[in-house]
Coordinates of C-alpha atoms in Angstrom, one line a residue:
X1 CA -1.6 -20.0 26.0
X2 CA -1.5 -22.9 28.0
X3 CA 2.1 -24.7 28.3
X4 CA 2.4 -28.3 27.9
X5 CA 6.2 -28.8 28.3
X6 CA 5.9 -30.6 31.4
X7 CA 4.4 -33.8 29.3
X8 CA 8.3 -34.4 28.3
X9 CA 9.7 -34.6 31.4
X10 CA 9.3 -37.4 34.2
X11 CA 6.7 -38.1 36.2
X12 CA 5.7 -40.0 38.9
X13 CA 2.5 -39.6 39.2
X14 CA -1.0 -39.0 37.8
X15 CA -3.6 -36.4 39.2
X16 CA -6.9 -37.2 40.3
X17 CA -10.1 -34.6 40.4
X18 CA -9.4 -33.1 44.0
X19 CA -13.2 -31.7 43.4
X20 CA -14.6 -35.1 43.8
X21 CA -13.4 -35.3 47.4
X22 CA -16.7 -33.6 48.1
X23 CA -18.4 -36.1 48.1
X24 CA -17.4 -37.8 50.4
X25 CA -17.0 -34.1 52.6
X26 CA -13.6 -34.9 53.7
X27 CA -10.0 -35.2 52.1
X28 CA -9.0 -38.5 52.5
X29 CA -9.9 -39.3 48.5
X30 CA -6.5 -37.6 47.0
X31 CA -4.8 -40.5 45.7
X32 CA -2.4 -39.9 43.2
X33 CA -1.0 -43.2 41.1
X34 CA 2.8 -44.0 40.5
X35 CA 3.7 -44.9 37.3
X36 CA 5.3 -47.8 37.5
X37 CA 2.2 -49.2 38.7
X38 CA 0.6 -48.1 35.5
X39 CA 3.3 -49.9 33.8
X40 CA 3.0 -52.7 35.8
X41 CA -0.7 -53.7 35.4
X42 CA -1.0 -52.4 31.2
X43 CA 1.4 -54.4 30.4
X44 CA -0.8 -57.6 30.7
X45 CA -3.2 -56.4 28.3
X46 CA -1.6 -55.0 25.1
X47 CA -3.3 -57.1 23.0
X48 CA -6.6 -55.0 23.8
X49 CA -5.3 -51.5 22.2
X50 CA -4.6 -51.7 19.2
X51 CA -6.9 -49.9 17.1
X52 CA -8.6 -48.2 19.7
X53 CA -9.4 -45.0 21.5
X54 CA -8.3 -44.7 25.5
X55 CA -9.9 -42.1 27.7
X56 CA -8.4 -41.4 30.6
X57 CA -11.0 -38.9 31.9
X58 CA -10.2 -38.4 35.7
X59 CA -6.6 -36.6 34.8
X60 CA -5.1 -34.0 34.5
X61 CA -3.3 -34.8 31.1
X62 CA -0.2 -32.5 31.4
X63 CA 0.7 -34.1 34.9
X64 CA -0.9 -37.5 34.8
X65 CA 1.1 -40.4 34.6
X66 CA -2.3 -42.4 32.7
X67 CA -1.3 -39.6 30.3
X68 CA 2.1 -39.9 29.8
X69 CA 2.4 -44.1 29.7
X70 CA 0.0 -43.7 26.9
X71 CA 1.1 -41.1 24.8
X72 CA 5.3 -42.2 25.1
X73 CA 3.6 -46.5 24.0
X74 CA 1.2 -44.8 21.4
X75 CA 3.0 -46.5 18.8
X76 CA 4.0 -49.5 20.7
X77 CA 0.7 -50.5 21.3
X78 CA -1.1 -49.2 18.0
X79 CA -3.5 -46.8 19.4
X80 CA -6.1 -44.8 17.3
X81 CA -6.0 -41.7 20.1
X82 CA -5.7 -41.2 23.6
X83 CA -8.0 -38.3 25.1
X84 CA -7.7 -36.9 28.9
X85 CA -9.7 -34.5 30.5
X86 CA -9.4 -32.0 33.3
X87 CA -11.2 -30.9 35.8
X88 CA -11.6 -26.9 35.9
X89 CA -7.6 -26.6 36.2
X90 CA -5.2 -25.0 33.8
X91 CA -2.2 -25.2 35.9
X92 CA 0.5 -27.5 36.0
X93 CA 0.4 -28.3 39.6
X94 CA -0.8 -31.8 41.2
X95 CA -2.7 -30.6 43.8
X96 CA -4.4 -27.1 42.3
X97 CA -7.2 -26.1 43.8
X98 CA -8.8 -26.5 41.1
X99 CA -9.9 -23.1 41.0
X100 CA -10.6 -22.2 36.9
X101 CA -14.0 -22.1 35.5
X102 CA -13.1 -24.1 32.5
X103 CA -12.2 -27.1 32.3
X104 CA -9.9 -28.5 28.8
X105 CA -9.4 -31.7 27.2
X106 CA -6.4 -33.4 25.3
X107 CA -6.0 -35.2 22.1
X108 CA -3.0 -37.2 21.1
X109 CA -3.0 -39.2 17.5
X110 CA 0.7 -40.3 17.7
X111 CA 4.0 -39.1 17.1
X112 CA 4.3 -36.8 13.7
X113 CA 7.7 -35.5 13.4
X114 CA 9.8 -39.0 13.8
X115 CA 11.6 -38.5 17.4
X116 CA 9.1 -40.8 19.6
X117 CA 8.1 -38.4 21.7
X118 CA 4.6 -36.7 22.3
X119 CA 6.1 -32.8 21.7
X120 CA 3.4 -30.2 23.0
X121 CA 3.1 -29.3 19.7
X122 CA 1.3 -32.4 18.2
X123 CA -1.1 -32.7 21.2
X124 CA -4.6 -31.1 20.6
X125 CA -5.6 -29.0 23.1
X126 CA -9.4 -28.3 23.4
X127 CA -11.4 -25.9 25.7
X128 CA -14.6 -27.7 27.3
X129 CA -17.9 -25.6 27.7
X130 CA -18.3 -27.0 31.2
X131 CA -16.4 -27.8 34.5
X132 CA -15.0 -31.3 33.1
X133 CA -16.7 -33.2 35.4
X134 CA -17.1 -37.1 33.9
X135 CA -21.0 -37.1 34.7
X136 CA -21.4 -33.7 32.5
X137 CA -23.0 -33.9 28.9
X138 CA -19.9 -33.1 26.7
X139 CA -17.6 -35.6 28.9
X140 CA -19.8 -38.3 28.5
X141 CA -19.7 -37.2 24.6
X142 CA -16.4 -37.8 24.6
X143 CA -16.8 -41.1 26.5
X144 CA -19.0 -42.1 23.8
X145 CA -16.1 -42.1 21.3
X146 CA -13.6 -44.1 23.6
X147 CA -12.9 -48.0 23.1
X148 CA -11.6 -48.2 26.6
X149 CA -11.3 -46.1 30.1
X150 CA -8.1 -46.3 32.0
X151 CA -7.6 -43.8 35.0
X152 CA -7.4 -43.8 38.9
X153 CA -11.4 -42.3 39.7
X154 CA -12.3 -40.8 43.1
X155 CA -13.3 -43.6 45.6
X156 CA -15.8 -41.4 47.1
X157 CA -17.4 -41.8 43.5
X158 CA -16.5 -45.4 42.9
X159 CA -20.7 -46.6 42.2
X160 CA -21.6 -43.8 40.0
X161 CA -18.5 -43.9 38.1
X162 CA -18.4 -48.0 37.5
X163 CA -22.4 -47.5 37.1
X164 CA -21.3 -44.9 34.3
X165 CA -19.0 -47.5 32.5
X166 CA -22.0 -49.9 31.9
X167 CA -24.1 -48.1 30.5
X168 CA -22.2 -47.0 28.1
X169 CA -20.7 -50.4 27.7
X170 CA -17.3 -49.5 28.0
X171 CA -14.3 -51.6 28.2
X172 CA -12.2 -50.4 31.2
X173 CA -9.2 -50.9 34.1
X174 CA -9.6 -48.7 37.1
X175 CA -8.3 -48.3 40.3
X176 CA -10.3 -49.1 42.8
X177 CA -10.1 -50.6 46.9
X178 CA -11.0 -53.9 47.7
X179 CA -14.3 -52.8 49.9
X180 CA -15.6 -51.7 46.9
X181 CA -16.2 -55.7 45.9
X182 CA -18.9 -55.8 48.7
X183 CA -21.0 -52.6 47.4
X184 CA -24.6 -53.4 46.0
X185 CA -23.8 -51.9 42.8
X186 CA -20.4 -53.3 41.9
X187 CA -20.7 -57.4 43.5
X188 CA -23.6 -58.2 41.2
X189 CA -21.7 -57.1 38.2
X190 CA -18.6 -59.2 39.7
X191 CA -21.0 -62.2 40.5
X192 CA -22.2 -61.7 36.5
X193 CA -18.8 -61.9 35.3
X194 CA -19.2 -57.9 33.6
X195 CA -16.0 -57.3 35.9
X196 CA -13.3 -58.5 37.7
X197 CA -10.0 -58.0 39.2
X198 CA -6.6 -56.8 37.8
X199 CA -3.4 -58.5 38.0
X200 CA -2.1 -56.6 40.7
X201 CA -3.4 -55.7 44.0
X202 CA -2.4 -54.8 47.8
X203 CA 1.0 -54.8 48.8
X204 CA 1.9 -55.2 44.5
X205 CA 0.9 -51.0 44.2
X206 CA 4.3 -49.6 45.2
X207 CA 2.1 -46.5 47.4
X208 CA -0.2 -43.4 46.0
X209 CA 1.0 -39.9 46.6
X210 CA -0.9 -37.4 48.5
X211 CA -0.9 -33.9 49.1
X212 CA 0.8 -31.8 52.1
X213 CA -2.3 -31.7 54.1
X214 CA -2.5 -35.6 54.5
X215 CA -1.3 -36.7 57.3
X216 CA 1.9 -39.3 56.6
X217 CA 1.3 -42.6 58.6
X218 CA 2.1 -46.2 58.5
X219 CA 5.4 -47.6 58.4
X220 CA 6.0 -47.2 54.9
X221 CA 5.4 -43.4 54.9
X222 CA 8.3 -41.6 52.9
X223 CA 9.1 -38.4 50.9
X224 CA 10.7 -39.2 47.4
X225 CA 11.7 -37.0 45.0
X226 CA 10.1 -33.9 47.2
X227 CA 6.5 -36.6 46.4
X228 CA 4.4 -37.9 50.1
X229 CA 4.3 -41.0 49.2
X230 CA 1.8 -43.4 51.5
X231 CA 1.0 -47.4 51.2
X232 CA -2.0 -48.5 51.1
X233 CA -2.8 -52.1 50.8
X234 CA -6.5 -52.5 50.0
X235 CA -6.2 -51.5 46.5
X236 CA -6.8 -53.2 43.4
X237 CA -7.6 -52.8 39.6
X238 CA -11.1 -53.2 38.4
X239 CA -11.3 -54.1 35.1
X240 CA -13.5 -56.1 32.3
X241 CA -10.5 -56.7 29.9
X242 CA -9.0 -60.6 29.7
X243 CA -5.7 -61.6 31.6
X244 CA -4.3 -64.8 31.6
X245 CA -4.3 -64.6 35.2
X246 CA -7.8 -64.7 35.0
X247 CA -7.6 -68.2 34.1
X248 CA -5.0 -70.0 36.3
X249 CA -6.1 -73.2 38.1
X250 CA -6.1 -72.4 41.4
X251 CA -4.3 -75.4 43.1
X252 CA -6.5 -76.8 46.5
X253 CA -5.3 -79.8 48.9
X254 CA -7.7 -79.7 51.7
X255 CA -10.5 -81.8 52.2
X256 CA -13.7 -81.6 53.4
X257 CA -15.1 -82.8 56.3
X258 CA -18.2 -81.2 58.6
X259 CA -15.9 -80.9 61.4
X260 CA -13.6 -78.6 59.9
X261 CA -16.3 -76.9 57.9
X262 CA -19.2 -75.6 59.8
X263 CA -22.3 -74.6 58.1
X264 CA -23.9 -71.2 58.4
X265 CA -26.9 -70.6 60.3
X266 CA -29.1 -68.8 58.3
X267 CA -27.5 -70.2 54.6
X268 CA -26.4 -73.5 53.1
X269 CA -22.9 -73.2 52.8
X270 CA -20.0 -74.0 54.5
X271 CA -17.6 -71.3 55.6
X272 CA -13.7 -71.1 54.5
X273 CA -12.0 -68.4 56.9
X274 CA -8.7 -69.1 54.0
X275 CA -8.8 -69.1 50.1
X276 CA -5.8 -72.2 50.4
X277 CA -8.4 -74.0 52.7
X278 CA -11.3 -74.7 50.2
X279 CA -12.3 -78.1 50.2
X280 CA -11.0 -79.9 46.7
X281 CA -14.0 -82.3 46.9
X282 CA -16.8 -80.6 48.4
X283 CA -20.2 -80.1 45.9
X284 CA -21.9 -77.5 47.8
X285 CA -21.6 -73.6 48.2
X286 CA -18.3 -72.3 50.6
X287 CA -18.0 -69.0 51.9
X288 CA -14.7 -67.6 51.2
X289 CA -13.4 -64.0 52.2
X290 CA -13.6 -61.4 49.1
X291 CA -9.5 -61.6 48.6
X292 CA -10.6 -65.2 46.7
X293 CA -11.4 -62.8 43.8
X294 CA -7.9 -62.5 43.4
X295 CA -7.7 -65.7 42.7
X296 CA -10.8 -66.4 41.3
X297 CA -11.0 -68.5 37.8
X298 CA -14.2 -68.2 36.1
X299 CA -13.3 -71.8 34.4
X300 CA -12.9 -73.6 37.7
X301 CA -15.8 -71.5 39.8
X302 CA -19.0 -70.1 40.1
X303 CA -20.2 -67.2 42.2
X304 CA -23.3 -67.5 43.7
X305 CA -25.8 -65.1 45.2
X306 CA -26.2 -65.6 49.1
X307 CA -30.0 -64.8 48.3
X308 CA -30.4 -67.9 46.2
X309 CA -29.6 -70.3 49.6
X310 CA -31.4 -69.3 52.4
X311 CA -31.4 -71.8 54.9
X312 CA -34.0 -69.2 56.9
X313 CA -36.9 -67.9 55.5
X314 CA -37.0 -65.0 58.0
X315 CA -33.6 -63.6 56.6
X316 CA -34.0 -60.5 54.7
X317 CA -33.0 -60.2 50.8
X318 CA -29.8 -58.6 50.4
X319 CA -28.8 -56.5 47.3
X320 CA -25.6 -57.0 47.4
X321 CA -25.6 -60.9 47.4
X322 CA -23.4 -61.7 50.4
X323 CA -23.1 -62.8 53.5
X324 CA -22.1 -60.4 56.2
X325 CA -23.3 -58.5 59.3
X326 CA -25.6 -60.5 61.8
X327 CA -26.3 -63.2 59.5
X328 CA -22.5 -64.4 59.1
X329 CA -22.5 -66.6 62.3
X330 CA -21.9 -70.5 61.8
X331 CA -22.8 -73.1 63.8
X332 CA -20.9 -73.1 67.2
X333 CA -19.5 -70.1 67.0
X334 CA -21.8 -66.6 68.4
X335 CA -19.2 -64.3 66.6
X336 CA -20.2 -63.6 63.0
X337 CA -17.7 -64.0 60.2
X338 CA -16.5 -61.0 57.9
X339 CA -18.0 -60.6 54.6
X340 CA -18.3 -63.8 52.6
X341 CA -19.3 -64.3 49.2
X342 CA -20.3 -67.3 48.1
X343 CA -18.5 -70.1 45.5
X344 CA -19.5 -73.3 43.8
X345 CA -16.9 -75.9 42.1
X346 CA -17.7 -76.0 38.1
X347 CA -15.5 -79.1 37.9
X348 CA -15.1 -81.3 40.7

């Protein structure tokens, strides 16, 4: 029988699949999420459960921390169910090996016997066929069912798992690191307005645990609570969900003037080098860094696609829709500049 009576006590923190590390043919994809940081970024968006199913379907429900903050605010935020899955693991420890053939899922409907608490006895418990990986046939199945996806998915696995999401037209807020913004397969989709980021970002994740064979740097680095616990401040949620952040003016001072803002060579658009130094007044494209989206109002801006303004016919298409590499110089300066995408004032 499998024991589910570590779902009442505290956690701090939520399992990722350690088989998806593979992918990447190293182990440097084991980030675990804290749960305050859960309850930091949901709590901007209650107004999008109610009703509705949640899958969180890179867990391990009995230790994940997705898990728990949705199954202790089933009732606060007026869920329908909340389903996790796991990844060929049956045992209650973070970072199992992950060893089992089979694979289970969980099903939680809400609290039955009055005492607000999800008791191991009213959670469903369901054996899958398969490994539980989110790309087999009965995982998607059960993806099909879900109103939104929240969970922490393996970075190594970041494109097929977004690309997963859309088409199956899911609503979802993931965990993701800001290089992810430049991929081919998730800019476009950010340039389309299909997603965008979270409320919270960088330095605001308060660290991801990791297990005993990753190595503990920075300055940060600490043991809590016998967890290794690492910062890491290029990380950010993905989402396609509505936040009132989303929509606040970004304030700009500065303005324009061809001195201060040298064109590109090969595009027409001016390059920014700081988000608080875009020009109030100017009509054209600007090349900011990609850390604007984190301030990015679709009201007040448009993205544009680097492909749409080539100043030189000889420069190649890019899929991703930015500028960066070779083609990032500017005029008077040899050194090209680090990715920029590429904004328009809506409203000037």
């Amino acid at each position: 029988m499998i024991q589910l009576e570590s779902i009442k006590k505290p956690l701090a923190r939520e399992g990722s699949n350690k088989y998806m590390n593979g992918a990447r043919g190293g182990k440097n994809d084991e980030f675990y999420t804290i749960l305050s940081d859960i309850e930091k970024e949901l709590k901007h968006y209650k107004k999008h459960f109610k009703g509705k199913t949640v899958l969180c379907n890179c867990d391990d429900p009995r230790i994940s921390n997705f898990f728990r903050f949705f199954s202790y605010k089933f009732e606060d935020l007026g869920l329908k169910k909340l389903i996790a899955t796991c990844y060929k693991n049956q045992q209650t420890d973070l970072f199992s090996e992950n060893k089992s053939e089979k694979a289970i899922y969980l099903e939680y409907t809400g609290d039955k016997n009055g005492n607000n608490i999800p008791d191991p006895e009213e959670i469903g418990i369901r054996k899958l066929t398969g490994d539980g990986d989110f790309r087999s046939q009965e995982c998607i199945e059960l993806l099909k069912k879900a109103d939104i996806v929240v969970t922490n998915p393996p970075f190594s696995l970041f494109r097929e798992y977004v690309g997963q999401l859309m088409k199956y037209k899911k609503k979802f807020l993931i965990i993701g690191t800001w290089n992810a913004i430049s991929y081919k397969e998730i800019f476009p989709l950010i340039r389309d307005n299909r997603m965008w980021i979270g409320v919270n970002s960088n330095r605001n994740f308060s660290g991801f645990i990791v297990p005993k064979h990753y190595e503990l740097f920075g300055t940060e680095a600490r043991v809590k609570d016998g967890d290794r616990i690492i910062s890491q401040n290029n990380n950010c949620w993905f989402t396609n969900l509505d936040n009132n952040k989303r929509h606040e003016l970004l304030l700009l001072s500065q303005k324009y003037s061809p001195t201060d803002y040298p064109k590109f060579n090969n595009y027409d658009a001016i390059n920014v080098d700081q988000v608080k130094k875009i020009p109030v007044d100017y009509h054209g494209v600007i090349g900011v860094p990609i850390t604007f989206m984190n301030k990015y109002n679709p009201d007040q801006f448009e993205i544009m696609d680097c492909n749409d303004i080539r100043s030189n016919p000889k420069v190649p298409f890019k899929e991703h829709g930015l500028i960066k590499d070779k083609e990032g110089i500017v005029v008077g300066d040899s050194r090209p500049k680090y990715v920029r995408m590429l904004i328009k004032h809506k409203n000037i």
